[in-house]
PDB file of C-alpha atoms and ligand atoms in Angstrom:
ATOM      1  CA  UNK A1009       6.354 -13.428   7.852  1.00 84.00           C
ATOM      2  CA  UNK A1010       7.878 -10.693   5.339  1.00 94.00           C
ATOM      3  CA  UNK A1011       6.600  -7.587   3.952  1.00 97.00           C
ATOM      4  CA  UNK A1012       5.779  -7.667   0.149  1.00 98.00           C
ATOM      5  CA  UNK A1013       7.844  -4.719  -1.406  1.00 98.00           C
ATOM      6  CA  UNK A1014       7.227  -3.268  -4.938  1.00 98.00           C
ATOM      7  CA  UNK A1015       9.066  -0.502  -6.569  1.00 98.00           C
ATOM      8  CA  UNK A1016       7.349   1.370  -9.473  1.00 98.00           C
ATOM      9  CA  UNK A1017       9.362   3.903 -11.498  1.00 96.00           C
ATOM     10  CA  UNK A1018       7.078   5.857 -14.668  1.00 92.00           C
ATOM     11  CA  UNK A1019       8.338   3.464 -16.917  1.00 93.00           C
ATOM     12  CA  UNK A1020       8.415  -0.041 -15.209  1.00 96.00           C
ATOM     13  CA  UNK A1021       8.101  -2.267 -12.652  1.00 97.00           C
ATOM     14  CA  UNK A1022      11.454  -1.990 -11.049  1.00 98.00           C
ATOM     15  CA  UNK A1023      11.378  -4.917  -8.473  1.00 97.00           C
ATOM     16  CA  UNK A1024       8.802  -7.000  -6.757  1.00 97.00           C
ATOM     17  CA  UNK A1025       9.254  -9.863  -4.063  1.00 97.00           C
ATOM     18  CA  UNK A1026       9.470 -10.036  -0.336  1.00 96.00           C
ATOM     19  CA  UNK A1027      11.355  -8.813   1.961  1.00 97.00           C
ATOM     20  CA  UNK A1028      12.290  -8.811   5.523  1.00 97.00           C
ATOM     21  CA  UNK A1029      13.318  -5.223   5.773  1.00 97.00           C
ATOM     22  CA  UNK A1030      13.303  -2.445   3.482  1.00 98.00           C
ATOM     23  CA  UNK A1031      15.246   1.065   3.935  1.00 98.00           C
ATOM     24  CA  UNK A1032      13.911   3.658   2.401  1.00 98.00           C
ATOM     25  CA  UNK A1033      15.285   7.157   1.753  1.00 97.00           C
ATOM     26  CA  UNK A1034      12.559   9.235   3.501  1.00 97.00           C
ATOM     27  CA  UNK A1035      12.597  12.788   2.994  1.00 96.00           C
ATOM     28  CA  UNK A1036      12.619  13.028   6.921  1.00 94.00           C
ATOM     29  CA  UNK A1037      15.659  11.103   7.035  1.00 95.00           C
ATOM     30  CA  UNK A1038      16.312   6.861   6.605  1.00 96.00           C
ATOM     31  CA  UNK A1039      13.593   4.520   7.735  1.00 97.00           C
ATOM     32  CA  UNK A1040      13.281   0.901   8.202  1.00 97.00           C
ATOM     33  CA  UNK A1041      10.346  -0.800   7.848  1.00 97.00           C
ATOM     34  CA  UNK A1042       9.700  -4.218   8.968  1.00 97.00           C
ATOM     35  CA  UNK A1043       6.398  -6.111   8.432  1.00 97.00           C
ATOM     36  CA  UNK A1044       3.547  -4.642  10.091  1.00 96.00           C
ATOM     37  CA  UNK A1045       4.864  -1.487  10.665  1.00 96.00           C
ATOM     38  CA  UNK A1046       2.348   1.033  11.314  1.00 96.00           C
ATOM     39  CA  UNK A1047       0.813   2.531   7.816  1.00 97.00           C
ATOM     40  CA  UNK A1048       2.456   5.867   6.748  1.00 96.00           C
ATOM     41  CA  UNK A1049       3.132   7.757   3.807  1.00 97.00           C
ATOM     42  CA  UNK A1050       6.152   9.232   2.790  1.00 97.00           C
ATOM     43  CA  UNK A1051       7.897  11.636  -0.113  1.00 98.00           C
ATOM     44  CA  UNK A1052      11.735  10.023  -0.804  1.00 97.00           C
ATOM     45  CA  UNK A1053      14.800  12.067  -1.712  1.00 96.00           C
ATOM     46  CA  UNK A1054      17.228  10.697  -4.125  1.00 96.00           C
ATOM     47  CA  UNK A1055      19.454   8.089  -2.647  1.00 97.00           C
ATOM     48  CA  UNK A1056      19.066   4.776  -1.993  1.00 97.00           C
ATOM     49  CA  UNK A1057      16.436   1.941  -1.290  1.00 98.00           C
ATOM     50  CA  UNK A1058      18.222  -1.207   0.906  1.00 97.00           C
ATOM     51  CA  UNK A1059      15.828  -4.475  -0.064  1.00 97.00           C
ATOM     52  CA  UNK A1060      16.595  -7.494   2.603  1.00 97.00           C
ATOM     53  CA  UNK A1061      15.404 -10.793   1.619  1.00 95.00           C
ATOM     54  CA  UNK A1062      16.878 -13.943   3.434  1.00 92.00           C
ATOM     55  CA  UNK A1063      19.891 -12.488   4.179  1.00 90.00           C
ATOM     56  CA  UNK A1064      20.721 -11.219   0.274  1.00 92.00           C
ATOM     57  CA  UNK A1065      20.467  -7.379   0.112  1.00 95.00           C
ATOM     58  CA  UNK A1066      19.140  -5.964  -3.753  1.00 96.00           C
ATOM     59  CA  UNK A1067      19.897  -2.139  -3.650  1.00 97.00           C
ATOM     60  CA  UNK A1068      17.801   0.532  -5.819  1.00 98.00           C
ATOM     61  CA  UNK A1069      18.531   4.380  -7.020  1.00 98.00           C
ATOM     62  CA  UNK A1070      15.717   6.504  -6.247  1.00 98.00           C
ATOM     63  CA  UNK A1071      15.690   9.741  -7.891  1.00 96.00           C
ATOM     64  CA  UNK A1072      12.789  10.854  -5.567  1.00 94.00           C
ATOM     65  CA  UNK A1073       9.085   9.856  -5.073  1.00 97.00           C
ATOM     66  CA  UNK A1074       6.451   8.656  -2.647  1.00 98.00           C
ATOM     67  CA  UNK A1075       6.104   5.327  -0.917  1.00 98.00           C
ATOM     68  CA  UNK A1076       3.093   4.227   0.921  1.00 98.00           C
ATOM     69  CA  UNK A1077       3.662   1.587   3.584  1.00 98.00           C
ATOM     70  CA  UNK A1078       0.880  -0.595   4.973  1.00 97.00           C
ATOM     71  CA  UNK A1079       1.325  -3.841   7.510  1.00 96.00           C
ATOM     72  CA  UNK A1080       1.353  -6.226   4.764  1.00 97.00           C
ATOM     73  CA  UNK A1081       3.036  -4.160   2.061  1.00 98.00           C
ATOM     74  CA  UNK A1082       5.829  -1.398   0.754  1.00 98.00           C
ATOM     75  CA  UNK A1083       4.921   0.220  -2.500  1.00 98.00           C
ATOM     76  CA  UNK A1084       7.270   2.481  -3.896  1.00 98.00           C
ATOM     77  CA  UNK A1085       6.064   4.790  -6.714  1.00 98.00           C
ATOM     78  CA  UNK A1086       9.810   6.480  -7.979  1.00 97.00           C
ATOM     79  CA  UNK A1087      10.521   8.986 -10.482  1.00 93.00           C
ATOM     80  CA  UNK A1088      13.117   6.942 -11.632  1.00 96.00           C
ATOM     81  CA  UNK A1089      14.676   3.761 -10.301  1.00 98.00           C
ATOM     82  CA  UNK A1090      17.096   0.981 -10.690  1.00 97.00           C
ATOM     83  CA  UNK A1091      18.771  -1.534  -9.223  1.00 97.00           C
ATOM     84  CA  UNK A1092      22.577  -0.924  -8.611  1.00 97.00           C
ATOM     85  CA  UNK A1093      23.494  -4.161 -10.637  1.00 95.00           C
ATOM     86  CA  UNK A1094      21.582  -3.011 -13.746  1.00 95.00           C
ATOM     87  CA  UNK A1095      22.599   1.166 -14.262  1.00 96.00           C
ATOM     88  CA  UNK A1096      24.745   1.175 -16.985  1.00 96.00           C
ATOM     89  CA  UNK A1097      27.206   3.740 -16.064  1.00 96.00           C
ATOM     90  CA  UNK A1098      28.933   4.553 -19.546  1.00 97.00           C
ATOM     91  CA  UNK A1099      24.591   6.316 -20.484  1.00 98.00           C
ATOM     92  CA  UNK A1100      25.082   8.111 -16.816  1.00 98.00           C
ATOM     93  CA  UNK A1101      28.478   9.604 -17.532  1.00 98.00           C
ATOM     94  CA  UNK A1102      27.165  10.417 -20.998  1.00 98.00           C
ATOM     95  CA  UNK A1103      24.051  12.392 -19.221  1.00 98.00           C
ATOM     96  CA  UNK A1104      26.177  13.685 -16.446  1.00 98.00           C
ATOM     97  CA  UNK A1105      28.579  15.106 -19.417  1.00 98.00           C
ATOM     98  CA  UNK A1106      25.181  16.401 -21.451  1.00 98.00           C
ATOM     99  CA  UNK A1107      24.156  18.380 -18.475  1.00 98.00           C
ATOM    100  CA  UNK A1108      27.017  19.621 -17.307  1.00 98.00           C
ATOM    101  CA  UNK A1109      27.463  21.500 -21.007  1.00 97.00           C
ATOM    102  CA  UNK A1110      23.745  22.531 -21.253  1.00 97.00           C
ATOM    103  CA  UNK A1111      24.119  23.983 -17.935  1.00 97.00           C
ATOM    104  CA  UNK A1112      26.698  25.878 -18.587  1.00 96.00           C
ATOM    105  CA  UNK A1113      24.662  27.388 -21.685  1.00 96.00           C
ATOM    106  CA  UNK A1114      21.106  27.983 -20.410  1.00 96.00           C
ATOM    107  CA  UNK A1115      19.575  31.349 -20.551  1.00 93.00           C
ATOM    108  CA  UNK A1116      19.524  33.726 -17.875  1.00 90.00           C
ATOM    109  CA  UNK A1117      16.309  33.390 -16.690  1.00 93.00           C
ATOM    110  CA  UNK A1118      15.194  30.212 -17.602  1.00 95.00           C
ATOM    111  CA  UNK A1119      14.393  28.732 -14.818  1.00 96.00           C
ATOM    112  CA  UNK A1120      12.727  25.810 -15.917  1.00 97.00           C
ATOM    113  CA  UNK A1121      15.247  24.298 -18.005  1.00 97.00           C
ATOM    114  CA  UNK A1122      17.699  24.989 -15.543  1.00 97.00           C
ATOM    115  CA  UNK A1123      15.687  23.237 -12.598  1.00 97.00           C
ATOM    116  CA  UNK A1124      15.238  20.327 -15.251  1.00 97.00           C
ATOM    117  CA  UNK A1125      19.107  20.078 -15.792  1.00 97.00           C
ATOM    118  CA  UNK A1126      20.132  20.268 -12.034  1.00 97.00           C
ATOM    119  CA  UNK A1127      17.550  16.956 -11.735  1.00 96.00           C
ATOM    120  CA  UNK A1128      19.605  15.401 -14.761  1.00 97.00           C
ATOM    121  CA  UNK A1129      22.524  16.055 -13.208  1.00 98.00           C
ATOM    122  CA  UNK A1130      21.345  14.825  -9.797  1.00 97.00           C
ATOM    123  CA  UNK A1131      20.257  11.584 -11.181  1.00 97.00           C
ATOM    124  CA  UNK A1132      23.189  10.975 -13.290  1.00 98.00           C
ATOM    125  CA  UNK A1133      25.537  11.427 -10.107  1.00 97.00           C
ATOM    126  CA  UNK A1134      23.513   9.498  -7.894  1.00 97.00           C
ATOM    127  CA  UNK A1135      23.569   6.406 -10.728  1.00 97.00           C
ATOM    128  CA  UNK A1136      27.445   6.751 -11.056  1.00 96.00           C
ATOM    129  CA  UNK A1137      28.560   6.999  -7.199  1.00 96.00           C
ATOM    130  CA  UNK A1138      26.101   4.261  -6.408  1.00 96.00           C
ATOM    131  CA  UNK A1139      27.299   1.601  -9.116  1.00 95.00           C
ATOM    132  CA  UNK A1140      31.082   2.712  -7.916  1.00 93.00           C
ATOM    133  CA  UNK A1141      30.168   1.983  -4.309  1.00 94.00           C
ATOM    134  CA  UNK A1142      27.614  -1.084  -4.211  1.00 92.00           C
ATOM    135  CA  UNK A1143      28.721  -2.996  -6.778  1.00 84.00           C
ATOM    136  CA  UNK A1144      32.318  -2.939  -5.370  1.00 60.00           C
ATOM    137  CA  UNK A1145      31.113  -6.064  -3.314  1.00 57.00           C
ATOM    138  CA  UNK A1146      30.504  -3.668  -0.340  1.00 52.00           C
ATOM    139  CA  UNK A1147      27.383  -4.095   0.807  1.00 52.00           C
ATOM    140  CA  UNK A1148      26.588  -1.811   4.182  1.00 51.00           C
ATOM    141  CA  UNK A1149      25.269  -3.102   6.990  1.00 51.00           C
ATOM    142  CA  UNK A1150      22.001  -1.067   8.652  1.00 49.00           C
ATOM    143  CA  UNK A1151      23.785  -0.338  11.507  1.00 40.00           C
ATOM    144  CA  UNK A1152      26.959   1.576   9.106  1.00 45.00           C
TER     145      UNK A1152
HETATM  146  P1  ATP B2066      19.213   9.416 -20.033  1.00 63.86           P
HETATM  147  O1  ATP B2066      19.451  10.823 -20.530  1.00 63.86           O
HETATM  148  O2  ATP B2066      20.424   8.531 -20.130  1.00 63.86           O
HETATM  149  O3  ATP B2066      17.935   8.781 -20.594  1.00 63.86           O
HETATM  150  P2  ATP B2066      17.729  10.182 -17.703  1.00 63.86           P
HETATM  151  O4  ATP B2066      18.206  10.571 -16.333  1.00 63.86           O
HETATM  152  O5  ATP B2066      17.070  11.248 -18.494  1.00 63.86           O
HETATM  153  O6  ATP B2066      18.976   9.551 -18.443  1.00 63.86           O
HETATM  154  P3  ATP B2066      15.385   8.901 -16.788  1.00 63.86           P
HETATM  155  O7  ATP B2066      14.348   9.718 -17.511  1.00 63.86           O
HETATM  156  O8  ATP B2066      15.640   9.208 -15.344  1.00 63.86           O
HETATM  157  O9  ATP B2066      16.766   8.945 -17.596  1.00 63.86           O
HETATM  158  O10 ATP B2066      15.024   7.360 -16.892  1.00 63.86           O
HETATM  159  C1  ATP B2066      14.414   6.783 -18.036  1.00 63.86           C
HETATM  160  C2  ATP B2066      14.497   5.268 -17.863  1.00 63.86           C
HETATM  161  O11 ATP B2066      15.831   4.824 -18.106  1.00 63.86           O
HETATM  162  C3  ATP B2066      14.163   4.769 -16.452  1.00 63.86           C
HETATM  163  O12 ATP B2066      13.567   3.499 -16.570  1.00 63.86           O
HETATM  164  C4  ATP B2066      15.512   4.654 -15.778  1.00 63.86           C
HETATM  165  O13 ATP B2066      15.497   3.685 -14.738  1.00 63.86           O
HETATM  166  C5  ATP B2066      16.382   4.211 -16.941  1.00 63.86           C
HETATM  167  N1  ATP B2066      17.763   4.696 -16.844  1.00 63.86           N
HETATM  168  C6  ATP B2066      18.179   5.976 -16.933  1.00 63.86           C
HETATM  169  N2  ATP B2066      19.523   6.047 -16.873  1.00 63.86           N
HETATM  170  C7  ATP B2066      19.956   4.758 -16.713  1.00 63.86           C
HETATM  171  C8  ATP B2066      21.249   4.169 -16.576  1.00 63.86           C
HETATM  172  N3  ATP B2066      22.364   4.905 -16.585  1.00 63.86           N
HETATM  173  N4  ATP B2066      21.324   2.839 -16.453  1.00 63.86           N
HETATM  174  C9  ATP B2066      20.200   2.076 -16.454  1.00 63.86           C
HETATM  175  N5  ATP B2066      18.953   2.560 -16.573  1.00 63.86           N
HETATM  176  C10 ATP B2066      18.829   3.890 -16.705  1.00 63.86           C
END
C-alpha cells in the first residue's frame, strides 16, 4: 500500500500521485518516509525531494519549506519547486547571472535586499547543478 505524496510550491501544484518512498531534505538531515510512518512535521532546506513510485524515481528542487507527514500521506508545502525534468536552465543561468551583478551592487547596509539576493542565488544554483546531475540519466540510489 503506498503513501500519497503532494508537493505544493506558492504558485502550483508541483506533483501529486503515490509513492512507495519519498526522501525528503529535512532540515535535520535526509529522511525517508515509507507509508505509515509515524506523523511528524518538518522545515526542508534547499536540495532535493527523491519520489519512488514502482520502481521509476521523479526528482524535485526544493528551495526550502515545511512538509507534514501523516500514515496515509506526504504533503509538501515548498517555497519553490520543480521537477528536475521541467527547470529550464537557460531562466536559472539568467537569474544566477542577475544576482550575481545586483549583489555585487547592493548598499552597505541593506540587509534585506541582500538576504533576498543570496536566496536568488541559492535557488538559481540549486536549479542548475540539479538539471546537470539528474537529468544526466544518473539517477542515485538511497543507499549512494
Ligand atoms: P526567476 O527570476 O527566473 O523568476 P526565481 O528564483 O525568482 O527565478 P521563483 O520565484 O523561485 O523564481 O519561482 C517562480 C515560479 O517559477 C515557481 O513556480 C518556480 O517553480 C518556477 N521557476 C523558477 N525558475 C525556474 C526555472 N529555471 N525553470 C523552471 N521553473 C522555474
Amino acid at each position: 500500500m503506498p503513501i500519497r505524496c503532494e508537493i505544493v510550491s506558492q504558485d502550483r501544484m508541483v506533483y501529486q500521485g503515490e509513492a512507495d518512498i519519498v526522501v525528503l531534505p529535512g532540515t535535520a538531515g535526509e529522511m525517508g518516509i515509507l507509508p505509515h510512518h509515524a506523523p511528524l512535521l518538518t522545515t526542508l532546506k534547499y536540495g532535493i525531494i527523491r519520489v519512488r513510485a514502482r520502481g521509476e524515481e521523479q526528482i524535485f528542487t526544493v528551495a526550502g519549506g515545511v512538509a507534514e507527514v501523516q500514515p496515509e500521506i506526504v504533503t509538501v508545502l515548498a517555497d519553490a519547486a520543480e521537477n528536475v525534468e521541467e527547470i529550464d536552465v537557460a531562466r536559472a543561468e539568467a537569474a544566477r547571472k542577475r544576482a550575481e551583478e545586483a549583489l555585487a551592487k547592493v548598499k552597505p547596509g541593506d540587509v534585506d535586499t541582500l538576504l533576498a539576493l543570496e536566496a536568488a542565488l541559492r535557488r538559481s544554483n540549486l536549479r542548475i547543478e540539479a538539471a546537470k546531475r539528474f537529468r544526466a540519466g544518473k539517477k542515485p540510489s538511497y543507499e549512494e
